[in-house]
Short mmCIF file of C-alpha atoms in Angstrom, two decimals:
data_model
loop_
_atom_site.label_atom_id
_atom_site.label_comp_id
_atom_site.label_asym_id
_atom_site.label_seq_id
_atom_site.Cartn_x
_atom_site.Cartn_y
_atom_site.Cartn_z
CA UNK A 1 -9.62 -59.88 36.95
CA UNK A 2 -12.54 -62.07 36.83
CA UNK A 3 -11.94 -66.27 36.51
CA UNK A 4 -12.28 -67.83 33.19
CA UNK A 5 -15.63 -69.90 33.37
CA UNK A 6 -15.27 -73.12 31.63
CA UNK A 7 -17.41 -73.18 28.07
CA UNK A 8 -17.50 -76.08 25.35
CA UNK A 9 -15.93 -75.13 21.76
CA UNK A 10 -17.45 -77.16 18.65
CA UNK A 11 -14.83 -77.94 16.38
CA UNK A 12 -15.06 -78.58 12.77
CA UNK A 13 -14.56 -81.94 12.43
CA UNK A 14 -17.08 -82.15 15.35
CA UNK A 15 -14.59 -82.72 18.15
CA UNK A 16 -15.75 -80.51 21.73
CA UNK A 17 -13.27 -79.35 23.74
CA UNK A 18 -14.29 -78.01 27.13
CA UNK A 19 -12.43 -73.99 27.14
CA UNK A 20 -11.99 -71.05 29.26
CA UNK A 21 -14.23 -68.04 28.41
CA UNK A 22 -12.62 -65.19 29.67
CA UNK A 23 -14.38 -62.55 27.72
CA UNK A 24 -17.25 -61.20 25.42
CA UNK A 25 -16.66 -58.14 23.07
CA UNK A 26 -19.80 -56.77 20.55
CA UNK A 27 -18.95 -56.03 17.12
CA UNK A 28 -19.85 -52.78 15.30
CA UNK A 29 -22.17 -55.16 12.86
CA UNK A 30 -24.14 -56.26 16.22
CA UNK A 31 -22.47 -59.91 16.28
CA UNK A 32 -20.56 -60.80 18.95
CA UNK A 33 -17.18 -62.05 19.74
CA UNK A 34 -15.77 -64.23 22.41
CA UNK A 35 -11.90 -64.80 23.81
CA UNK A 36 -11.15 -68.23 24.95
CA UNK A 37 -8.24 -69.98 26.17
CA UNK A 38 -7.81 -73.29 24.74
CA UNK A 39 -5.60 -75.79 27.41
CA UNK A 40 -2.97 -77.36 25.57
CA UNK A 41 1.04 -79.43 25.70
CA UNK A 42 3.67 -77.57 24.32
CA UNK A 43 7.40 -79.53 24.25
CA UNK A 44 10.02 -77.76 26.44
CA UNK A 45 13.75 -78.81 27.46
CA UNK A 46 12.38 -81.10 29.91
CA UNK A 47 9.76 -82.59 28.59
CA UNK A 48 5.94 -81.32 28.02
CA UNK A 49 4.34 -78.26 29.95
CA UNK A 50 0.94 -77.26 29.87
CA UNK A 51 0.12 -73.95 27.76
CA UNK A 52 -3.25 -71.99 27.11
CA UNK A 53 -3.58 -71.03 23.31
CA UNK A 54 -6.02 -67.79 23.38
CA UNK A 55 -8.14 -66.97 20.49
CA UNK A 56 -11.38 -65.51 19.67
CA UNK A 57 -14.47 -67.34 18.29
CA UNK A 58 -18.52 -66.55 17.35
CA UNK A 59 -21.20 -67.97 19.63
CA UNK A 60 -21.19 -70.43 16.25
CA UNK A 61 -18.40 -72.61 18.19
CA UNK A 62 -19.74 -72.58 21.63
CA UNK A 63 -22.09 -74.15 23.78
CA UNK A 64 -22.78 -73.06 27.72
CA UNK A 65 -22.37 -75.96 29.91
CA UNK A 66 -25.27 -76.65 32.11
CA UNK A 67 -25.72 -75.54 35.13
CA UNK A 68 -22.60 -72.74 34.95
CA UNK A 69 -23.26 -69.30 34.83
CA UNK A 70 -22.05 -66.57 32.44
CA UNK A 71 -23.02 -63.49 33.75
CA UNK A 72 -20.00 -63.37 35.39
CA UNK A 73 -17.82 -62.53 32.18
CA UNK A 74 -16.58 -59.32 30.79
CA UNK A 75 -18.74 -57.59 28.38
CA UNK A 76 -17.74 -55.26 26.15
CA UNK A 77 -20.93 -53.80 24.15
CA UNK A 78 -20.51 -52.23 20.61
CA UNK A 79 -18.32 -48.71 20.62
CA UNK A 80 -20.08 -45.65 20.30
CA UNK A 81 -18.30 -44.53 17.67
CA UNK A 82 -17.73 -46.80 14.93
CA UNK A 83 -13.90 -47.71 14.53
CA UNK A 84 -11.77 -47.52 11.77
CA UNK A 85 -10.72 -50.60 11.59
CA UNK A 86 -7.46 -51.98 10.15
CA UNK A 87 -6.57 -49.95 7.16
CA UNK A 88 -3.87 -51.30 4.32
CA UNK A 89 -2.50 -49.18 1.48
CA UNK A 90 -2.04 -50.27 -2.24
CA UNK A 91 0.79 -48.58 -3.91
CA UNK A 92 1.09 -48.97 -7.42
CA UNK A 93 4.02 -47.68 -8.72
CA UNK A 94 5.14 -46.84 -12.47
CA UNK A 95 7.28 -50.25 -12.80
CA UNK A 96 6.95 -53.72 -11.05
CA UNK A 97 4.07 -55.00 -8.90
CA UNK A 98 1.82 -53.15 -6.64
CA UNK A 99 2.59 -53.20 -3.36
CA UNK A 100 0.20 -53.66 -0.25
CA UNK A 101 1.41 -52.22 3.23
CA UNK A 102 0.04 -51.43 6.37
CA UNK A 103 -1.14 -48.10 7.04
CA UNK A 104 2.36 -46.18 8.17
CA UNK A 105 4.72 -48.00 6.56
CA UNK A 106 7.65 -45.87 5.18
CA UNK A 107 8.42 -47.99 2.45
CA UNK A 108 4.66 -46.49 0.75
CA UNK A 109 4.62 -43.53 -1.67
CA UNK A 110 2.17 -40.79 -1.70
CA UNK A 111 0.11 -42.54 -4.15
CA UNK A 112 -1.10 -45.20 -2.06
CA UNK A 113 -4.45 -45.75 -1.60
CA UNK A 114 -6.35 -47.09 1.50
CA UNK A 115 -7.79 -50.27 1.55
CA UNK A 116 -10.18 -52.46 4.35
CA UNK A 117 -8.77 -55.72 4.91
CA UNK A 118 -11.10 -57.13 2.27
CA UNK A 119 -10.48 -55.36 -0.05
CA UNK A 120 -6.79 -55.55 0.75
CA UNK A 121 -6.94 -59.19 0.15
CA UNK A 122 -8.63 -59.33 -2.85
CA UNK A 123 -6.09 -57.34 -3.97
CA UNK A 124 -3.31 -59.09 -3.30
CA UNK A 125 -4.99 -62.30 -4.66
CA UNK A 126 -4.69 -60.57 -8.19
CA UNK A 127 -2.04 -61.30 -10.09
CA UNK A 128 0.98 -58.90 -9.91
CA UNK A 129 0.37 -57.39 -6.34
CA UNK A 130 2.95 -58.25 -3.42
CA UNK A 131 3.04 -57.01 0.62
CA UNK A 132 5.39 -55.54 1.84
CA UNK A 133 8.15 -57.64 4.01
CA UNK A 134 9.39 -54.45 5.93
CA UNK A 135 5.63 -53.80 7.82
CA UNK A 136 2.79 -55.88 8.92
CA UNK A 137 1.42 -56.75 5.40
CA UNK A 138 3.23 -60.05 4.41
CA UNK A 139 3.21 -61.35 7.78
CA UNK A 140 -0.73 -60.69 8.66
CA UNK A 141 -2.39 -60.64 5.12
CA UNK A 142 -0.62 -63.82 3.57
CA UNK A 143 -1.61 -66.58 5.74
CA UNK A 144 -5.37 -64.99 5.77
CA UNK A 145 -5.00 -65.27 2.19
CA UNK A 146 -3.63 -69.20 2.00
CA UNK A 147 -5.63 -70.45 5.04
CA UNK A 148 -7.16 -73.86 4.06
CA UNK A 149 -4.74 -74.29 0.92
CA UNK A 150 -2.82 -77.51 0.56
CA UNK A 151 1.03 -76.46 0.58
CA UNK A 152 2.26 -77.64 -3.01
CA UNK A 153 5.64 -78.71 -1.55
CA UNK A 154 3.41 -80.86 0.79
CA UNK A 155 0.97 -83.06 -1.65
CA UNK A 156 -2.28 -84.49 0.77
CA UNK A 157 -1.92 -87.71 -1.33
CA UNK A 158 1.75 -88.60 0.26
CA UNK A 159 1.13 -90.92 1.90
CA UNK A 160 2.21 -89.86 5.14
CA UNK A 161 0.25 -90.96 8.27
#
């Protein structure tokens, strides 16, 4: 396994962080995607230990460093053969909401129909539509769906610092 080379990552409140690149992968739309480990504390039963959060970003949120080379990391170029991709399935049954699962869930009917992610989530952002709690839907599609929203039990005007 190649070393990490080190790699600055814009944030979006304009904070830089200096990263580990460990690899580059091409996406099927050309665009391409990088995995970095972010160096950070976690608490343990003694105290603090140092952790490495890994993630992947666009060349939007990094900047080489000067003078460090990156020919050195992995490169994986665009698949010959485009992929599938994830694929969700909306089951709308006689009574009660619809229901979004992932692709293989037993809990869908022969009715379902497959979805992209997109479209998935768009979906489930309309009113009477659920995932599923027993497969991957609730737990992967929900918090893409409520990422940036203020939690109502938590109002930003609290007051806490």
């Amino acid at each position: 396994m190649t070393a990490p080379v080190p790699i600055t990552l814009h944030l979006p409140d304009g904070q830089t962080l200096r990263v580990r690149l460990y690899e580059r992968a091409q996406r099927e739309n050309g665009g391409w995607m990088y995995r970095i480990g972010v160096p950070l504390w976690q608490t343990s039963l003694d105290g603090v230990e140092p952790v490495e959060f890994s993630t992947w970003v666009t060349a939007g949120q990094l900047r080489p460093i000067p003078g460090v080379d990156l020919s050195a990391v992995p490169t994986a170029h665009r698949p010959t053969t485009p992929s599938t991709g994830w694929v969700w399935r909306l089951d709308r049954p006689p009574r009660g909401p619809a229901v979004l699962h992932s692709e293989g869930c037993r809990r869908a009917s022969e009715r379902a129909r497959p979805l992209r992610t997109e479209a998935a989530l768009d979906a489930l952002a309309a009113p009477g539509t659920i995932a599923c709690a027993e497969c991957d839907a609730r737990e992967v599609l929900e918090p893409i769906l409520h990422h940036g929203q203020a939690d109502p039990a938590r109002p930003l005007d609290s007051g806490e610092q």
